[in-house]
Short mmCIF file of C-alpha atoms in Angstrom, two decimals:
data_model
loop_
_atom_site.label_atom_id
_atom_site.label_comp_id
_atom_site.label_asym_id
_atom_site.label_seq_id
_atom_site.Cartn_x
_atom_site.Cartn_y
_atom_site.Cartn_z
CA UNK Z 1 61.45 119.86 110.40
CA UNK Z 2 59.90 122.73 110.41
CA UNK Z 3 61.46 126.65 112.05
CA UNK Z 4 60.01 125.64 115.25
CA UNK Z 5 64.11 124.63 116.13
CA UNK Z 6 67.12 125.26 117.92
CA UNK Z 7 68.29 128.32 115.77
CA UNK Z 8 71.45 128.07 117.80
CA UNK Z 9 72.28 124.81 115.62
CA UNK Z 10 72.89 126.92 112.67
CA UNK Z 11 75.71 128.75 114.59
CA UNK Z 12 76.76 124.74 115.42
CA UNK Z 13 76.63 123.97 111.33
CA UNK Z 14 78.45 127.24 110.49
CA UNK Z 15 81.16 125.62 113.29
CA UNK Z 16 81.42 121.93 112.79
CA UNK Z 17 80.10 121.40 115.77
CA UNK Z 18 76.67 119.23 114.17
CA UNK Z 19 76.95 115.13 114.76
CA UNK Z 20 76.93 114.02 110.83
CA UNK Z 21 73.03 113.44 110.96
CA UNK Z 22 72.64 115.98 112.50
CA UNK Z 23 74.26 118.82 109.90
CA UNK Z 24 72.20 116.93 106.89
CA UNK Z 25 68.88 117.22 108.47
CA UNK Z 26 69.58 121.15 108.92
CA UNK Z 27 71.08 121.40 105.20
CA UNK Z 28 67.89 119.78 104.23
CA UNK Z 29 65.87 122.39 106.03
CA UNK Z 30 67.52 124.87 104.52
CA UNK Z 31 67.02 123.77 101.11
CA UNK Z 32 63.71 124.35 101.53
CA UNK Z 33 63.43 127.56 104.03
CA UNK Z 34 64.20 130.83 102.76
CA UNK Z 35 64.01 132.60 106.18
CA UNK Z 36 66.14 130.14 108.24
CA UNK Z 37 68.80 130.60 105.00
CA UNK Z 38 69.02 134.49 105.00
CA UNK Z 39 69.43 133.72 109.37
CA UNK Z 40 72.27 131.76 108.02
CA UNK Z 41 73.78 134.19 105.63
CA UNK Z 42 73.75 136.91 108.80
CA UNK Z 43 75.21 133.99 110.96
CA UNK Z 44 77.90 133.72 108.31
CA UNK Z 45 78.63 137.39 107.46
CA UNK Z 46 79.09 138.16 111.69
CA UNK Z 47 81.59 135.09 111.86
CA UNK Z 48 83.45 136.90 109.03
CA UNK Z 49 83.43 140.32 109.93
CA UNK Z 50 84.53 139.09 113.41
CA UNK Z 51 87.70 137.16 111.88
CA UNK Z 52 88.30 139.67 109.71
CA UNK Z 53 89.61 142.42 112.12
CA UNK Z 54 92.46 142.33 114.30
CA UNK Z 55 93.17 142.10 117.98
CA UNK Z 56 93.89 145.47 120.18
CA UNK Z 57 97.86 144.85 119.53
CA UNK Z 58 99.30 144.54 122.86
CA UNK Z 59 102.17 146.89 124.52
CA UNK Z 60 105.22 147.04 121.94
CA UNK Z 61 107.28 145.83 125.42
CA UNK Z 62 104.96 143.03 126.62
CA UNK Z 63 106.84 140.46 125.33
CA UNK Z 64 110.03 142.31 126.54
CA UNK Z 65 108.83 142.51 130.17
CA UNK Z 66 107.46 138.80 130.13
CA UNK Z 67 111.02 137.86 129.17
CA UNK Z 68 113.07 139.65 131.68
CA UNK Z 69 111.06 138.10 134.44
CA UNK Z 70 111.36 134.34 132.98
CA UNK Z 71 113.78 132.83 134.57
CA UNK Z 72 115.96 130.57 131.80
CA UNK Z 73 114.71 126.74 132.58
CA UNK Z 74 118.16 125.82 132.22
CA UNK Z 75 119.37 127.67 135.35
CA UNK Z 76 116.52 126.59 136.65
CA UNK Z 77 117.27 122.90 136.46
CA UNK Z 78 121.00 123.29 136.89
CA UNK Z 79 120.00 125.03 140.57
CA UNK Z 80 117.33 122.05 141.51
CA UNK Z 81 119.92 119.62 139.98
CA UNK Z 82 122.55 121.42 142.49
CA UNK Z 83 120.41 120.57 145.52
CA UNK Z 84 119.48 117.10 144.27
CA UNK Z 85 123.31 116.46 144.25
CA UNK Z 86 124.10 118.15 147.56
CA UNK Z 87 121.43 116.26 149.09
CA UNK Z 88 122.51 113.34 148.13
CA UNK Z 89 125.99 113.57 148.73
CA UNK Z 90 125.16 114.70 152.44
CA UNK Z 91 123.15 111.18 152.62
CA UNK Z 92 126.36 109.40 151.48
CA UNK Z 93 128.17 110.98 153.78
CA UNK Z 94 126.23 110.73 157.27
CA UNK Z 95 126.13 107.25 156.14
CA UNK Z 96 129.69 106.61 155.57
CA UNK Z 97 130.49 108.28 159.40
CA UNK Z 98 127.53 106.15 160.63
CA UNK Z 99 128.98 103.56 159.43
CA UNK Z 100 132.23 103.83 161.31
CA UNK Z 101 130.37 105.27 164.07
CA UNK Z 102 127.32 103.83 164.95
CA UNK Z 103 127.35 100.11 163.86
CA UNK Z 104 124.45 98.73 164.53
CA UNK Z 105 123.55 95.87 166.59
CA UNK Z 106 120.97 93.30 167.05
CA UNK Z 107 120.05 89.74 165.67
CA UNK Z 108 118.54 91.39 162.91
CA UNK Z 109 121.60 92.77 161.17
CA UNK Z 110 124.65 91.06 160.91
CA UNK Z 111 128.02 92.65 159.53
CA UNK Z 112 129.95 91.14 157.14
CA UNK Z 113 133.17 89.27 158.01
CA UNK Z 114 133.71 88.88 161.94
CA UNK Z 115 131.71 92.28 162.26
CA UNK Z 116 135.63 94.18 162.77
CA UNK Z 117 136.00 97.60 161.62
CA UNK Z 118 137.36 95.65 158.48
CA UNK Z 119 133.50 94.61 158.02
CA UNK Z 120 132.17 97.94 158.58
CA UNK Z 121 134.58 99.57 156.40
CA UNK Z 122 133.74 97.14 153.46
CA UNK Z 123 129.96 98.01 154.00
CA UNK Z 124 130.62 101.70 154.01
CA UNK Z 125 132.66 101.51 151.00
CA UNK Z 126 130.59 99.86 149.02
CA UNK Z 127 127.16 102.38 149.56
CA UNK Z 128 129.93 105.24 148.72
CA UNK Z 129 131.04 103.32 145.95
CA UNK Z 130 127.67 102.75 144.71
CA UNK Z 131 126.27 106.04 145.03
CA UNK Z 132 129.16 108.07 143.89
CA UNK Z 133 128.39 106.72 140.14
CA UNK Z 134 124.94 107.04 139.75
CA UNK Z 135 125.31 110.60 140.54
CA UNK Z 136 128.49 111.28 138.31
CA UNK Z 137 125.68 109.71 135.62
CA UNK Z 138 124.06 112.95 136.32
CA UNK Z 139 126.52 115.75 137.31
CA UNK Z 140 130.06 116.22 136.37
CA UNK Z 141 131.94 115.82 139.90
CA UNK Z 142 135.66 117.04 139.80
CA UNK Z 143 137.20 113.95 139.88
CA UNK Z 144 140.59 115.98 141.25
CA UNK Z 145 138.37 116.94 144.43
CA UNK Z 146 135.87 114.03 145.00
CA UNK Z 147 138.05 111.31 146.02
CA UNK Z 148 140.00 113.78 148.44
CA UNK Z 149 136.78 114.31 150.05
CA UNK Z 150 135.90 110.65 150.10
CA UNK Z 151 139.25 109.80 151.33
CA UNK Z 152 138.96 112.92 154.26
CA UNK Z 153 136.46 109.92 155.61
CA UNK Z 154 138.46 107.88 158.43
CA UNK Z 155 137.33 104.97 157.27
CA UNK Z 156 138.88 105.38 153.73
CA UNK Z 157 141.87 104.19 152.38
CA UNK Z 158 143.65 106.55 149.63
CA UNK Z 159 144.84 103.65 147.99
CA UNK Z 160 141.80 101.65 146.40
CA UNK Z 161 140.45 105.26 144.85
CA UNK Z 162 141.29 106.43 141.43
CA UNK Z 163 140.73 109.87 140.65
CA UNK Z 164 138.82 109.95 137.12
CA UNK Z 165 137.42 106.39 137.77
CA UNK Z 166 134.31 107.58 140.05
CA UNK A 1 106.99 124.54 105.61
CA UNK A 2 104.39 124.17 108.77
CA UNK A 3 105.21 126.27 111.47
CA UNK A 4 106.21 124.50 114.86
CA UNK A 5 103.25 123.48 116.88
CA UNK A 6 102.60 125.18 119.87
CA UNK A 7 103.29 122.38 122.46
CA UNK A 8 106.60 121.44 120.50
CA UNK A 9 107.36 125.40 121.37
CA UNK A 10 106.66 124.95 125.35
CA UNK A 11 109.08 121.47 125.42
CA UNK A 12 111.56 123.38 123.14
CA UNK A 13 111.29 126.19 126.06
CA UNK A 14 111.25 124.30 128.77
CA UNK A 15 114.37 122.23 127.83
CA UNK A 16 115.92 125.83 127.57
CA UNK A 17 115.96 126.18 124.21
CA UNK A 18 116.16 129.98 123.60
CA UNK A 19 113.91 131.90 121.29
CA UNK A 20 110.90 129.62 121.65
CA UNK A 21 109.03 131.33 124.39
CA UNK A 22 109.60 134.68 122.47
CA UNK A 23 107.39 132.54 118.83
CA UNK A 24 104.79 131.91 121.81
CA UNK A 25 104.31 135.58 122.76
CA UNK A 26 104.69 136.77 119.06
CA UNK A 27 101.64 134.48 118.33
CA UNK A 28 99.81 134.85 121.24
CA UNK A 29 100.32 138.06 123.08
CA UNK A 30 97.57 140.32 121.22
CA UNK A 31 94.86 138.00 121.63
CA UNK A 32 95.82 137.09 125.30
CA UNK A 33 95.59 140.91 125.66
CA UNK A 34 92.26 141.29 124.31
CA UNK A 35 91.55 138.71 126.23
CA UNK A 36 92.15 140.01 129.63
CA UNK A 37 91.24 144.03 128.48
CA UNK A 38 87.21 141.71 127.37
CA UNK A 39 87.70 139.19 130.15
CA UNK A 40 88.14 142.22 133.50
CA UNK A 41 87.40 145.77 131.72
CA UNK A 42 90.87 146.63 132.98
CA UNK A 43 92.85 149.33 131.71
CA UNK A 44 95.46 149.34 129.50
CA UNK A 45 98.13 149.58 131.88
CA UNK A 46 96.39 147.11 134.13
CA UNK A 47 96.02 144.86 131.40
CA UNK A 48 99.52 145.00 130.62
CA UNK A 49 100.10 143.49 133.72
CA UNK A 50 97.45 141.16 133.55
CA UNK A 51 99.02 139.81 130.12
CA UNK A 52 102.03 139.40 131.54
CA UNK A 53 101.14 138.02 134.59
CA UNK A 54 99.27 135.23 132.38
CA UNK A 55 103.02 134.32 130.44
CA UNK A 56 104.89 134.34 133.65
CA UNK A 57 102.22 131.79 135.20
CA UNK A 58 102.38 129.89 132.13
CA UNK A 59 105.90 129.47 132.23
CA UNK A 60 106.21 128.61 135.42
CA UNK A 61 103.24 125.87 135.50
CA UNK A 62 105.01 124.93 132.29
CA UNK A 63 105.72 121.80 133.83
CA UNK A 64 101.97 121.09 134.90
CA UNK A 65 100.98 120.92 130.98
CA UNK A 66 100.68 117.27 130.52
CA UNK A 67 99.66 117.56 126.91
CA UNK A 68 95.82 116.42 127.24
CA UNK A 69 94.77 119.29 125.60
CA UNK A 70 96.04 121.80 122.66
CA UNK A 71 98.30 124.45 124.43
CA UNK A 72 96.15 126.95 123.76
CA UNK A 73 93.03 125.52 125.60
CA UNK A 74 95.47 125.13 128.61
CA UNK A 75 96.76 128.99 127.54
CA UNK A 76 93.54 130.53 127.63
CA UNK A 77 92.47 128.27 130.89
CA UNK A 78 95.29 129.70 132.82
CA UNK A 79 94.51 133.47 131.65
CA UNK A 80 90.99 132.90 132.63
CA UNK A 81 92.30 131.93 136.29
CA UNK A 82 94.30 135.53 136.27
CA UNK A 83 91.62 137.30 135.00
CA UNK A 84 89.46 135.68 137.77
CA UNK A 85 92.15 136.24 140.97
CA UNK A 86 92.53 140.03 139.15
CA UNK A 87 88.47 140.42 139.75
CA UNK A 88 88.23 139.18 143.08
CA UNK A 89 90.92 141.33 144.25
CA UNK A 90 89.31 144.47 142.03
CA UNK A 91 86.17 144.10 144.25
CA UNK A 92 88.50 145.06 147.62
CA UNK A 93 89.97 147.98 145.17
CA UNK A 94 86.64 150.11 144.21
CA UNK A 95 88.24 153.04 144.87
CA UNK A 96 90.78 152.04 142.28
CA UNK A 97 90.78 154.93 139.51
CA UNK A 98 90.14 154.92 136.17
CA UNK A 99 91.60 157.79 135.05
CA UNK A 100 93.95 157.35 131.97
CA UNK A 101 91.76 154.64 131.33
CA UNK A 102 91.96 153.13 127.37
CA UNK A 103 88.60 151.88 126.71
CA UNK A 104 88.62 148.17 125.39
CA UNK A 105 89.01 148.16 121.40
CA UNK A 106 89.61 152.20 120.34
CA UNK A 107 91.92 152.24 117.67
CA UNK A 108 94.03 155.20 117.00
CA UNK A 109 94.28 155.99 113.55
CA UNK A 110 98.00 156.32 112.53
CA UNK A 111 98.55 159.59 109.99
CA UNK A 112 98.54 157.87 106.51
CA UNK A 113 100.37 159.32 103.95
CA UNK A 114 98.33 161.47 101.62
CA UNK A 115 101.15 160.10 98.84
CA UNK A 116 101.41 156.47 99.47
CA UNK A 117 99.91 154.13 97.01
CA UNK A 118 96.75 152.41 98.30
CA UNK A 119 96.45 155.25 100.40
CA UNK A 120 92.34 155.70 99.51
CA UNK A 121 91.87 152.09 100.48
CA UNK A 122 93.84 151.85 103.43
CA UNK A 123 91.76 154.23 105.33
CA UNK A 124 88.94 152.56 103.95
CA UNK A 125 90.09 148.88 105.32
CA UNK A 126 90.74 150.76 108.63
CA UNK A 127 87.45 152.46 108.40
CA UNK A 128 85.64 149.43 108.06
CA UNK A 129 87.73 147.54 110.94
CA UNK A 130 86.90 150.69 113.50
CA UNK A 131 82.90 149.99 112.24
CA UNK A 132 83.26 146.29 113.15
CA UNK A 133 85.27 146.84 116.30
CA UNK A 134 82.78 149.58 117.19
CA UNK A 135 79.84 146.95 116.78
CA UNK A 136 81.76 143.89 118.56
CA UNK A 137 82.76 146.48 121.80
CA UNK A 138 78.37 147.22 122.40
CA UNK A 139 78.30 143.10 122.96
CA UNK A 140 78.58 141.94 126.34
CA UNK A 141 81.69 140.57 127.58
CA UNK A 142 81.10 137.23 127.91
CA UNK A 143 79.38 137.25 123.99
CA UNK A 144 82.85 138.71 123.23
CA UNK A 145 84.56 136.24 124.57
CA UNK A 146 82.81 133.54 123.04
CA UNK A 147 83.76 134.61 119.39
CA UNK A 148 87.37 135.75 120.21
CA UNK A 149 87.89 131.78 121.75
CA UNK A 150 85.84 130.15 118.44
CA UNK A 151 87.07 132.74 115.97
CA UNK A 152 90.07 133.74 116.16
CA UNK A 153 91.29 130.77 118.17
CA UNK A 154 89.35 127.88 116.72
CA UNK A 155 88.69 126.32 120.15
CA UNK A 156 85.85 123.42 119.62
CA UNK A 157 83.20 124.09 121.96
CA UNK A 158 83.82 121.71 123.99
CA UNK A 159 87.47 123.00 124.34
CA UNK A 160 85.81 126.52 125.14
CA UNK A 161 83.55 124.90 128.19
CA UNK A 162 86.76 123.88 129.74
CA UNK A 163 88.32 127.36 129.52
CA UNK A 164 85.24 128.83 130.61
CA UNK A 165 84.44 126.46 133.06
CA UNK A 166 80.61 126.12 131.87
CA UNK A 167 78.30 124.02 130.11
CA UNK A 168 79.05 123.30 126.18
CA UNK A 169 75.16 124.08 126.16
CA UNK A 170 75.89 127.56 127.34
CA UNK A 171 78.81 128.12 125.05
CA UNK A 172 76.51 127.40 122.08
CA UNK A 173 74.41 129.55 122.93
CA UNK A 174 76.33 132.13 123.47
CA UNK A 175 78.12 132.39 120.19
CA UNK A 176 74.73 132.31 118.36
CA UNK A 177 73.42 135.31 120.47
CA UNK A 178 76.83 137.09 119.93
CA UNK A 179 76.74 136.17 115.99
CA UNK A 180 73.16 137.38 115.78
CA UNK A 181 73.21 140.52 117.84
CA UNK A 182 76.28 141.09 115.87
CA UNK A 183 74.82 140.49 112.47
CA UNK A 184 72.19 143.51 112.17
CA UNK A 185 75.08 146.36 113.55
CA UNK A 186 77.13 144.92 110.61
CA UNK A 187 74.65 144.83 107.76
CA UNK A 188 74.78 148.60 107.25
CA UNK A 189 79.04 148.28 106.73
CA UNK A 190 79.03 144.88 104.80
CA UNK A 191 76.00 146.35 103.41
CA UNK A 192 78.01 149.18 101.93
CA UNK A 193 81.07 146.50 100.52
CA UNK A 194 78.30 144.88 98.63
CA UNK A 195 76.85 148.29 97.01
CA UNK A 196 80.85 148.79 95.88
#
């Protein structure tokens, strides 16, 4: 090798940034070239000097500012997990009333039983009944006003729903 | 014991946990703030901003930081973007004054007590620190940039492409010319250590 080279691998050696090979073939060099070693003590003494001082400290209120304006994540997720829930409950709903509503019809679908209200009713219950749990998984629901809202349905019987067991 | 990593600090945030954003700006807020002031030339009042506007994006793409690199790759990445939107939108603002303007890197020199003990080599460590600031502030931005993102933030060069968005070639190269323009500005203060 001779100083006919990259210099800008001896910034890579002082760095770690030299594949294995690579850094010995430069340290060998070295041993034998005063010039590229005093480029290397400069290299050295700049990286030094440069970590040795400090940043311009930022505003004594930065991190003040920057906090006020955060919003906390946790009302953050409590608000999206408010919608999720809403959402959801709305979909339970419109399904219940279609249900009781707007049966459908057609060779394709087929209600349970003799396809009486009792059918429909049974259906409706059971997508209510399914759904109401998997969200109480992930919200607490007041179980003293869920069920009155569930019951408010037409096609709900008070009887078969007890409060606490949602 | 090891301080908390930085990544275990954004989870512990973004699960709510309070007080770990605030160890994220306590480690990071100077050097972001150098960052922009080197990255844009803004002032410091615009660079307060700037910094800020950096945490408040990184909080809120909090949830965007899958992990595949260190948080402070990702940091420096998203500060880069700001500094970048800030520029662009500088251009439309040349009228835009400077005036109360902090140029990037003066230090003012607290008064040090004539009495305290160490006094002599206090001002002599500050000294020394306004020399070297002095000599990195005559490099060019960019050659600034390179050292404060392999220096003081160990970023690989590799890592420092990706914030930069440029060739690991061109990183190399410039930390060597930054290192090396640096080097002969310095030899008269380090010069001056070694003569002590």
């Amino acid at each position: 090798m001779n100083c006919n080279w990259n210099a800008e691998e001896l910034s890579a050696l002082l760095d770690g940034e030299l594949t294995s090979q690579r850094s010995h073939e430069v340290t060998a060099h070295l041993t034998g070239c005063a010039e590229c070693r005093q480029t290397l003590a400069q290299l050295q003494a700049a990286q030094g000097a440069f970590r040795s001082v400090s940043p311009t400290s930022a505003p004594s209120d930065l991190a003040r500012r920057v906090l006020a304006a955060v919003p906390s994540p946790v009302r953050r997720n409590r608000s999206g997990r408010r919608w999720a829930v809403g959402t959801a409950l709305a979909a339970v709903l419109a399904l219940a009333v279609w249900g009781v509503f707007e049966p459908p019809t057609g060779p394709e679908f087929v209600w349970p039983g003799d396809g009486s209200s009792e059918g429909r009713i049974a259906v409706t219950r059971f997508l209510v009944r399914t759904a109401t749990p998997m969200l109480s998984d992930r919200v607490q629901l007041d179980p003293a006003t869920t069920p009155a809202l569930l019951i408010s349905i037409p096609c709900f019987e008070p009887s078969p729903i007890v409060p606490g067991q949602l | 014991m090891a301080p908390i990593a930085d990544e275990q600090l954004l989870a512990a945030h973004r699960s709510g946990q309070s007080g770990a954003l605030d160890q994220l700006l306590t480690r990071y807020q100077d050097r972001v703030f150098q960052f922009v002031i080197w990255r844009t030339g803004a002032t410091w009042t615009e660079a307060q901003d700037l910094a800020q506007d950096v945490f408040l994006q990184v909080c809120h793409s909090s949830d965007s930081f899958g992990g595949h690199s260190r948080f402070r790759t990702w940091l420096y990445a998203v500060a880069g973007h700001v500094c970048s939107r800030w520029l662009r939108d500088a251009s439309r603002r040349r009228d835009r004054t400077r005036a109360g303007s902090v140029q990037a890197g003066s230090v003012v020199l607290p008064d040090v007590p004539d009495e305290s003990p160490g006094a002599l080599d206090v001002i002599q460590r500050r000294e020394r620190d306004t020399a070297i600031r002095a000599a990195i502030e005559t490099l060019a931005s960019k050659q600034r940039i390179a050292l404060l993102l392999r220096d003081w933030e160990g970023l690989s060069y590799d890592e420092m492409a990706a914030v930069l968005e440029i060739p690991t070639g061109t990183v190399k190269s410039r930390v060597h010319s930054a290192r090396l323009a640096l080097a002969p500005m310095l030899a008269p203060i380090l010069g001056r250590e070694a003569d002590a």
